[in-house]
XYZ file of C-alpha atoms in Angstrom:
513
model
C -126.837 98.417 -53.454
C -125.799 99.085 -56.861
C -128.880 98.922 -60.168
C -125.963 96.866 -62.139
C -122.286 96.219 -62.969
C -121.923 99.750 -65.422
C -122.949 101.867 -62.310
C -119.942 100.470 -59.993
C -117.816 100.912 -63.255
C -118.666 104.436 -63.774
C -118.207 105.402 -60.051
C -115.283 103.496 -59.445
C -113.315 105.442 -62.861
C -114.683 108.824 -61.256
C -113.118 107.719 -58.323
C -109.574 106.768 -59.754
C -109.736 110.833 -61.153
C -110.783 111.826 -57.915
C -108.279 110.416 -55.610
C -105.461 108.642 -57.757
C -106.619 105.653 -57.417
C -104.148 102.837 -58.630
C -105.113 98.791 -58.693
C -103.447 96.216 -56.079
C -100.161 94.568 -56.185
C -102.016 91.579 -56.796
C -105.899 90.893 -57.610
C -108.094 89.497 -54.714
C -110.282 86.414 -55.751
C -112.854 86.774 -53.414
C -113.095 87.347 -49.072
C -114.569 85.274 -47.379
C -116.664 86.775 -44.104
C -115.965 84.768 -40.590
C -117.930 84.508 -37.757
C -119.310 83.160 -34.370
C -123.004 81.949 -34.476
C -123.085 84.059 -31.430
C -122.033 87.137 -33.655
C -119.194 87.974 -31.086
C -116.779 89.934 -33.577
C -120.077 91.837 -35.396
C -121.094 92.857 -31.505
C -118.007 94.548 -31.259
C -117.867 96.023 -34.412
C -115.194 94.236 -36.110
C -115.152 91.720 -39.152
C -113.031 88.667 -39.980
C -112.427 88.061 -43.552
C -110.005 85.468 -45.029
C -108.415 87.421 -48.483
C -107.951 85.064 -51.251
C -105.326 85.770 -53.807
C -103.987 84.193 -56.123
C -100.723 83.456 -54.652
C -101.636 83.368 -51.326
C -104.184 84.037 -48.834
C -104.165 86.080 -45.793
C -106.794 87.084 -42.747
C -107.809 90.401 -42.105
C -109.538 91.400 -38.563
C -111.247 94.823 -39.212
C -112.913 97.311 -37.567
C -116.363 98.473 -39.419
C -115.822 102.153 -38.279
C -111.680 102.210 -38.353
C -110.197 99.819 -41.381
C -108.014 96.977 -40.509
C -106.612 95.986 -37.409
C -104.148 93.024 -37.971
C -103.298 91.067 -40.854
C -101.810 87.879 -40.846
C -100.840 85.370 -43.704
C -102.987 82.314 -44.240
C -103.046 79.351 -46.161
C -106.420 78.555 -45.563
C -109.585 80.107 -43.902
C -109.601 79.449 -40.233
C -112.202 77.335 -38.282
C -110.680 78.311 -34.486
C -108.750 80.923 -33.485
C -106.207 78.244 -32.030
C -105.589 77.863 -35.883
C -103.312 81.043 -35.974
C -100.087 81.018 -34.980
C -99.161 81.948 -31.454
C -99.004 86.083 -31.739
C -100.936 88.959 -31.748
C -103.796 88.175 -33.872
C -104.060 85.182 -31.996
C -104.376 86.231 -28.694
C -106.241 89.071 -29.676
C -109.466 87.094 -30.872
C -109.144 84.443 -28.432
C -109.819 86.749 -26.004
C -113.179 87.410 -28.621
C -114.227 84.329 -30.058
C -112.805 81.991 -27.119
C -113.320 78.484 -28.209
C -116.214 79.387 -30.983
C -115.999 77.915 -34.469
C -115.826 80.661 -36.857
C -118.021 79.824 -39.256
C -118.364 81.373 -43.185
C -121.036 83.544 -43.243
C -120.554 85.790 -46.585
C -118.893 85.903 -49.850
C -117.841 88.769 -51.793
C -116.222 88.490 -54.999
C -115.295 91.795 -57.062
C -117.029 92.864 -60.406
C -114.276 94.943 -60.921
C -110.842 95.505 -59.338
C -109.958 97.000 -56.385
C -108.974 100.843 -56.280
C -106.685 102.048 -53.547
C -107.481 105.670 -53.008
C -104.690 108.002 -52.467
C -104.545 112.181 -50.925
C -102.037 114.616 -52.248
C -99.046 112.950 -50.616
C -99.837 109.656 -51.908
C -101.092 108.299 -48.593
C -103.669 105.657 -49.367
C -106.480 106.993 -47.029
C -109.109 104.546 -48.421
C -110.217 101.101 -50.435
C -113.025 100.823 -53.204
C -114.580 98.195 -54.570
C -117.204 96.899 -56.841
C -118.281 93.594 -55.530
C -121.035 90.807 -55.271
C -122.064 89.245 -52.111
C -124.100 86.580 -51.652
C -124.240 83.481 -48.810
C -121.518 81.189 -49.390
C -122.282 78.278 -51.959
C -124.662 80.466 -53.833
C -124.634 81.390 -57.512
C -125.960 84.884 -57.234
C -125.740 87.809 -54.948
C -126.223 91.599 -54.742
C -124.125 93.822 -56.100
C -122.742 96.613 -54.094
C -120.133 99.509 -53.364
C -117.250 98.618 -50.762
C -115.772 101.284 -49.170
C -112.945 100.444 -46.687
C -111.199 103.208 -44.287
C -107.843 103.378 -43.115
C -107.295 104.241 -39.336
C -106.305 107.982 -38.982
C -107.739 109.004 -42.212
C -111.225 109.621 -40.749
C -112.003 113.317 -41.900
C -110.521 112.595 -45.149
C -112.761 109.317 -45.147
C -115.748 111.287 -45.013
C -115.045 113.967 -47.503
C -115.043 110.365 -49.694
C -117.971 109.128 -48.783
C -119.530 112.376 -49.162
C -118.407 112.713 -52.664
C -120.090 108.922 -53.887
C -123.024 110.267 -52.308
C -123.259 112.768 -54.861
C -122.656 109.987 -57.501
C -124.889 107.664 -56.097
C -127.500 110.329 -56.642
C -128.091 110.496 -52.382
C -127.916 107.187 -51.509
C -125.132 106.840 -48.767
C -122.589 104.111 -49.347
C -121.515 103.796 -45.700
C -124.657 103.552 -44.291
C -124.835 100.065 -43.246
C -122.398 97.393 -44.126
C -123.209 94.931 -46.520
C -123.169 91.842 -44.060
C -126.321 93.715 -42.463
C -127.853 95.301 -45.210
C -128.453 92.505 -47.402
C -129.573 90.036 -43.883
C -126.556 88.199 -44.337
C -125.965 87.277 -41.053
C -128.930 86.155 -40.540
C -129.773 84.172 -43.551
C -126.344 82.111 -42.666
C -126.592 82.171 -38.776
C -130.066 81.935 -38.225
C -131.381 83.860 -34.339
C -129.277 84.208 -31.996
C -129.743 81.400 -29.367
C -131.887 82.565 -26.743
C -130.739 83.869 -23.341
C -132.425 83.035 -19.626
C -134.467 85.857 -18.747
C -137.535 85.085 -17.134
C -139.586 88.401 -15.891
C -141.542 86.829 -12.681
C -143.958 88.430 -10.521
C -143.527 88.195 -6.867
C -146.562 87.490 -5.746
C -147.380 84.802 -8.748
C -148.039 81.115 -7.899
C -144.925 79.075 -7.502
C -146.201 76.211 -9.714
C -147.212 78.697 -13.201
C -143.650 80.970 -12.207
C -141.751 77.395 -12.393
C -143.338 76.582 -15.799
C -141.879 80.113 -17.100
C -138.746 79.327 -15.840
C -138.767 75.424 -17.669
C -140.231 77.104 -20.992
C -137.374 79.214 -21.135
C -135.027 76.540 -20.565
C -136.964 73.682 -23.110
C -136.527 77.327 -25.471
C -132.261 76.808 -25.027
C -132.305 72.945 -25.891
C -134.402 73.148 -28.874
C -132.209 76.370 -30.406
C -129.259 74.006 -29.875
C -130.538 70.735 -30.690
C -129.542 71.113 -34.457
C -126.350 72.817 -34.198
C -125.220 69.802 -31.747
C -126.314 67.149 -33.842
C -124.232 68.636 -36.942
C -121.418 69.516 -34.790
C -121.178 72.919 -36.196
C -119.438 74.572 -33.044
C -118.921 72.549 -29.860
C -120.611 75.408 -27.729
C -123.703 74.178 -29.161
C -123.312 70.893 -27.285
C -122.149 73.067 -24.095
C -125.513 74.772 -24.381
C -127.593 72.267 -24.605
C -125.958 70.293 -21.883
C -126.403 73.362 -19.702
C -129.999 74.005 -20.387
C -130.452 70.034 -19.626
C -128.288 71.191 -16.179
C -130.523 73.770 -14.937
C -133.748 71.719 -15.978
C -132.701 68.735 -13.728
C -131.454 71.526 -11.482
C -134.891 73.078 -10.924
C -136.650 70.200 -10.745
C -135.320 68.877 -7.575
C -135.348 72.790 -6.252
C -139.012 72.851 -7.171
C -140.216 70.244 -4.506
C -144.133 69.800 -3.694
C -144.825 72.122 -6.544
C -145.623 69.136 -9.227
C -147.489 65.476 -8.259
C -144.146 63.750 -7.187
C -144.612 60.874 -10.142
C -144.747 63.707 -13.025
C -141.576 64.999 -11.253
C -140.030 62.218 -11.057
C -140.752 60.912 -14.249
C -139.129 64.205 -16.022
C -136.231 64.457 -13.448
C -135.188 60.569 -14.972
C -135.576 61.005 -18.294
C -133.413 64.916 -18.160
C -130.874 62.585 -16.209
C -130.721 60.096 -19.227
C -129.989 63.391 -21.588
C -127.528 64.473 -19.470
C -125.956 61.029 -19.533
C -126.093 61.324 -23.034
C -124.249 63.839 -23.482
C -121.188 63.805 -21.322
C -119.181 61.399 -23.050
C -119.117 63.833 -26.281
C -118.565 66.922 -24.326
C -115.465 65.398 -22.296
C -113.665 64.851 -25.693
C -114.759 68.315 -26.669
C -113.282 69.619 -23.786
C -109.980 67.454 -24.178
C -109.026 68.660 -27.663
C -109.979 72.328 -26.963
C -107.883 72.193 -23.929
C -105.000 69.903 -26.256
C -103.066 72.666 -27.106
C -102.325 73.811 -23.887
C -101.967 70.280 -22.437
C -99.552 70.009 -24.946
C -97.164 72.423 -24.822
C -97.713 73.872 -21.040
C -97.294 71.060 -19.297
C -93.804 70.991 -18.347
C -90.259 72.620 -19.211
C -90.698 71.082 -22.501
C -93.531 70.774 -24.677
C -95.029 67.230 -25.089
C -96.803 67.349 -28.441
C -95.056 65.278 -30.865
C -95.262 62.393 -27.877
C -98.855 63.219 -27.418
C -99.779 63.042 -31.358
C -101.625 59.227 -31.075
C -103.145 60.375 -27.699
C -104.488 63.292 -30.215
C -105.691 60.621 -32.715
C -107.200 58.791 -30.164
C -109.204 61.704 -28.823
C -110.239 62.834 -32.462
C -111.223 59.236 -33.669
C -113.238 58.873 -30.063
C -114.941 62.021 -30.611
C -116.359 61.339 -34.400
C -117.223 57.747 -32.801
C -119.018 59.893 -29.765
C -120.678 62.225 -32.193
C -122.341 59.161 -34.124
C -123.945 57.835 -31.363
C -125.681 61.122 -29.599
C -126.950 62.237 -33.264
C -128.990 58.524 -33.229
C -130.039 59.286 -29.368
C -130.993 62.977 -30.754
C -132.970 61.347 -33.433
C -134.798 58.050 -31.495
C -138.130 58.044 -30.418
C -136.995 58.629 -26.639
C -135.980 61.968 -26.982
C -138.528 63.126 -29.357
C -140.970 61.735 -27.115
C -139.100 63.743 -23.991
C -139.459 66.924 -25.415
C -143.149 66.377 -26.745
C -144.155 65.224 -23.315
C -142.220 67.811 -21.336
C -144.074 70.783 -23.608
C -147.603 69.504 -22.973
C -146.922 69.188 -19.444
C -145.615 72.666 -19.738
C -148.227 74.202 -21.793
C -150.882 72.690 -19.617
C -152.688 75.247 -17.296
C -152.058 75.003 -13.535
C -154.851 73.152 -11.712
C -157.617 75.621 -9.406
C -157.196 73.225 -7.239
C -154.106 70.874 -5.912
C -152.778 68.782 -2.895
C -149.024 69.850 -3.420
C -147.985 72.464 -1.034
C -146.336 74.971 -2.293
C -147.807 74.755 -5.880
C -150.041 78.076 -4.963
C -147.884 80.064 -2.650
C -146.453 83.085 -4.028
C -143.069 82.193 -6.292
C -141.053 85.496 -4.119
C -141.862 83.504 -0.829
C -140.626 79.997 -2.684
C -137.755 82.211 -3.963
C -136.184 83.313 -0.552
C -136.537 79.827 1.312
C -134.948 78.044 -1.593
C -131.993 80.083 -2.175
C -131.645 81.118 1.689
C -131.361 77.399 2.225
C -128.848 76.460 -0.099
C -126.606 79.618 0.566
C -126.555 78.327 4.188
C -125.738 74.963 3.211
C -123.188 76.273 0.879
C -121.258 78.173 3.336
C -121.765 75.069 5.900
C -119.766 72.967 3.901
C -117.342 75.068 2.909
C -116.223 76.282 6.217
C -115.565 71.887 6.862
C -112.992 72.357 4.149
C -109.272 71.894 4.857
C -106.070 70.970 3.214
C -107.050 66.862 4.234
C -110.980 67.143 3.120
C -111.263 64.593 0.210
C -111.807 65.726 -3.239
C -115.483 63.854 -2.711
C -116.512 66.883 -0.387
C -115.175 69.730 -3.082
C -117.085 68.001 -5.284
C -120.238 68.132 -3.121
C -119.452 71.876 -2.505
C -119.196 72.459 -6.071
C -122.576 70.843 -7.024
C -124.382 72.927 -4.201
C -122.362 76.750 -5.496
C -124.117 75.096 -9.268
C -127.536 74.866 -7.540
C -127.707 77.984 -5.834
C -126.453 79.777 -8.559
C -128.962 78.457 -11.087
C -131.916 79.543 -8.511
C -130.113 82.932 -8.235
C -130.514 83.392 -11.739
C -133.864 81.896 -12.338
C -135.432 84.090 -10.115
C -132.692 86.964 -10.514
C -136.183 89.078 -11.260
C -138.080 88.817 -8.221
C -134.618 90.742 -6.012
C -132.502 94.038 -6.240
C -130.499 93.806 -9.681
C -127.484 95.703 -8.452
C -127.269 93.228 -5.058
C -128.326 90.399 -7.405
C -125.154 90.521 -10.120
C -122.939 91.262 -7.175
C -123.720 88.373 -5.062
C -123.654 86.334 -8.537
C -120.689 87.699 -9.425
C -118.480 86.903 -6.179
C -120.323 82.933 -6.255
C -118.797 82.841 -9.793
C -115.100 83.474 -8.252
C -115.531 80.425 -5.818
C -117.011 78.747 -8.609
C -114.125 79.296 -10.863
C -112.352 77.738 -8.429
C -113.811 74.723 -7.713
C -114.608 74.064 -11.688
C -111.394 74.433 -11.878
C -110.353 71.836 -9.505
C -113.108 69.448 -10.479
C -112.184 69.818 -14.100
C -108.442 69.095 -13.053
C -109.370 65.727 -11.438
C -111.674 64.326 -13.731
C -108.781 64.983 -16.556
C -106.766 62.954 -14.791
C -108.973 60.114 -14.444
C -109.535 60.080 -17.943
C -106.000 60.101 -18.809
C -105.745 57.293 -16.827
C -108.452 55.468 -18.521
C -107.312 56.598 -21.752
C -104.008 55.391 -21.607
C -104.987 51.693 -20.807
C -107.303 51.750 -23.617
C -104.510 52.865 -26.128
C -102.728 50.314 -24.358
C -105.286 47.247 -25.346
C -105.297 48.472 -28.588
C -101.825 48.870 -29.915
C -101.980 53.083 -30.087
C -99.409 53.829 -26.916
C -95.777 54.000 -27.898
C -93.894 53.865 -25.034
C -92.727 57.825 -25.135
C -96.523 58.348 -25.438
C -97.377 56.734 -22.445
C -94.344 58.077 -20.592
C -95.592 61.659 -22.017
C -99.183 60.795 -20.845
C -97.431 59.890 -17.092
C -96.093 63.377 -16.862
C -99.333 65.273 -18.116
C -101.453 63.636 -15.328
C -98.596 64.508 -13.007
C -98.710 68.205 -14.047
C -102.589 68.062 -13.725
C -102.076 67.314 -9.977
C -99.702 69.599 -9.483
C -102.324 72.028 -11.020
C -105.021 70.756 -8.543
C -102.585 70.939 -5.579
C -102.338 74.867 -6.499
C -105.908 75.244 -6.898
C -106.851 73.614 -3.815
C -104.596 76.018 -2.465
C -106.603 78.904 -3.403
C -109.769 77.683 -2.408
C -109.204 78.674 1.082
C -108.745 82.365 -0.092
C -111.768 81.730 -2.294
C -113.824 80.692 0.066
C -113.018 83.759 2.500
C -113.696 86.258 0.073
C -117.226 84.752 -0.490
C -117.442 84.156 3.090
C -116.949 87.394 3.820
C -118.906 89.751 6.641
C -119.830 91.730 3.282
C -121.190 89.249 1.551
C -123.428 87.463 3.985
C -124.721 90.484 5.164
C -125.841 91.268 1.277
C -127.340 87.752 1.356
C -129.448 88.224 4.463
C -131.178 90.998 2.968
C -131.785 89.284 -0.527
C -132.897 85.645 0.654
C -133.470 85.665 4.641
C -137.474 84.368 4.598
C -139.432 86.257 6.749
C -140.458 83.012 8.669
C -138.505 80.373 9.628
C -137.134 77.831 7.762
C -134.520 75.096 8.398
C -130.583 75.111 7.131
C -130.723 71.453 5.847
């Protein structure tokens, strides 16, 4: 941080002397800071900055410790990373950032213009700059000194910032970036939504172990509630839908722990959330998924056919949007989640009639999951190339169910056997999401083209485009349900079962179904 304006002046002259220091071709504006709301570049260690100029604008990925990684042209700042053009800056954050809205987080705009610092050869090995940042929108900031390094100038990097040190009287300039040291991050993001980890004690009652688990859970809808209902990043809405997912989820794995009518009541009104929901989340999906529906769906790519199909998604989802911010505002939902925490919050009973309320939540643990990995491997083993989609569906659910016990109660087993056994379900998971995703995509195609139909918005080359996208789908599907078998061995494997017999086999009996 710098006391005022004549301080960054002064050290930014001594600089120029220093390390012939010469001004940019052309004068930056102001950079604007990018990010996840999930911090996902800052966890790394890189930035994202969109460089205003005055001609024109450009986006610079950086690495805090190293200088800049890629630089691409820009004519505006990016909300996806889909919005770069296919390359290597592209496919480099995708692999990041995924399908996260990059959201502004920071401004800086300079006090005084950049220096480009230069060694004896005339080898820029560093950027200075004099700048205030502040949260974007705001009319005042903190002033502070920039200093940017250039990959494979590292020693002579810090000789420089040794050498403001001494003009800063001490204080070290590349301490901490600015984005941290002033609490930018957080001022603009807020936490960071809340992970599932529940610490449970074997030998702790079933019924005060299950509240811990539905706390934590109630904790994930409420840190997404907001950032759904302003549609700030569509992984909000993902989030919330799967916290509502793994409440229903444990509710019906959490049998005779709660009077049947409380159960009940909750397990109805998570349903009508979930219900809720889905409608907004299938369009999400669709237009995330649009590019690549688009243009690698066939030997050519379909998008200028597709572009009222694209309209029709986009005006759908801002109808969709409209209609789960009133259900996230009425009296229903409110009254949910009010209900649900004093249920929560209320202590267990000394006393109670349901049977496994008081037995010990590591007992609970092993039947539950023991039983569905059974029932999981039943079913899959029926699977052939002729089983109907119905029963991959079915298969699916149960992999969803056991997988959401695994990890509720992830705590009370072996953490190394735990994330393996997790970690080969996800593979057959993949697989069947995959497949499941494939059909229901079709379906709505179908759907979607008879409404365009009834309403006038289905040229014929759209609907003949549409035709050949669910036909690609299938063929996608036919090739998935071709790897399932392979799947399906791997998980099925002597290995694996044998890792599950010594995590979740119960110690008594207990039946398969």
């Amino acid at each position: 941080m710098l006391a005022d304006s004549a301080t960054g002046a002064r050290i930014l002259e001594a600089l120029r002397a220093r390390y012939r220091g010469v001004g940019p071709e052309e004068p930056i504006r102001r950079r604007l800071y990018l990010e996840t709301v999930d911090r996902r570049l800052w966890a790394r260690g890189m930035t994202l900055q969109f460089v205003e100029a005055k001609s024109q604008g450009r986006v610079v990925w950086s690495s805090i410790d190293e200088g800049n990684l890629r630089s691409v042209h820009c004519g505006r700042a990016p909300a996806f990373a889909v919005d770069f053009e296919a390359g290597p800056m592209r496919d480099a954050l995708t692999e990041i950032v995924d399908v996260r809205r990059l959201l502004p987080v920071a401004e800086a705009r300079p006090k005084h213009e950049e220096v480009a610092l230069r060694d004896k050869q005339q080898k820029t090995i560093a950027r200075a700059a004099v700048e205030e940042w502040k949260l974007p929108g705001k009319r005042r900031g903190t002033l502070a000194l920039r200093l940017a390094p250039v990959r494979g100038y590292e020693k002579e990097y810090r000789g420089l910032v040794s050498f403001v040190r001494e003009q800063l009287g001490g204080e070290d300039p590349a301490a901490q970036h600015p984005l941290a040291a002033f609490g930018l991050l957080d001022a603009a993001l807020g936490a960071p939504p809340p992970k599932l980890a529940v610490k449970l004690e074997a030998a702790a009652r079933t019924d005060e172990s299950a509240k811990r688990i539905f706390l934590a859970l109630l904790a994930a809808i409420e840190a997404n509630e907001a950032g759904t209902k302003d549609a700030l990043d569509a992984e909000f809405l993902h989030e919330f839908r799967v916290a509502v997912r793994r409440t229903r989820a444990a509710l019906s794995r959490f049998r005779n722990v709660y009077p049947v009518r409380t159960t009940q009541k909750f397990a109805r009104e998570f349903k009508w959330l979930g219900n809720v929901t889905g409608p907004l989340r299938d369009l999400d999906v669709y237009l995330i998924k649009y590019d690549d529906l688009a243009n690698h769906s066939g030997p050519e790519p379909l998008g200028e056919q597709l572009k009222p199909l694209h309209a029709h998604l986009e005006q759908h989802q801002m109808e969709e949007r409209a209609v789960l911010r009133r259900h996230l505002e009425s009296a229903r939902y409110k009254r949910l989640l009010r209900d649900w925490r004093a249920f929560l919050e209320q202590p267990v009973p000394a006393r109670t009639t349901m049977a496994d309320a008081r037995r010990p939540i590591g007992e609970v643990a092993r039947e539950r999951i023991w039983k569905l990995h059974q029932r999981v491997l039943k079913r899959g083993r029926r699977i052939d190339d002729d089983t109907p989609a119905v029963a991959v569906h079915d298969l699916r659910l149960d992999c969803k169910k056991l997988r959401y016990m695994m990890e509720f109660c992830k705590s009370l087993f072996d953490d190394g056997a735990m994330r393996d056994h997790i970690r080969a379900l996800k593979r057959l998971q993949e697989n069947l999401g995959d497949f499941n995703d494939l059909e229901v995509q079709q379906d709505k195609l179908r759907t979607m083209a008879v409404d365009m139909e009834a309403e006038g918005r289905a040229p014929l080359e759209t609907a003949m485009a549409m035709g050949r996208l669910v036909e690609a789908l299938r063929e996608r599907q036919d090739e998935e349900r071709r790897r399932f078998a392979a799947r399906f061995t791997e998980f099925d494997s002597k290995k694996n079962r044998a890792r599950a017999e010594a995590l979740f086999r119960p110690r008594r009996g207990v039946s398969e179904e």
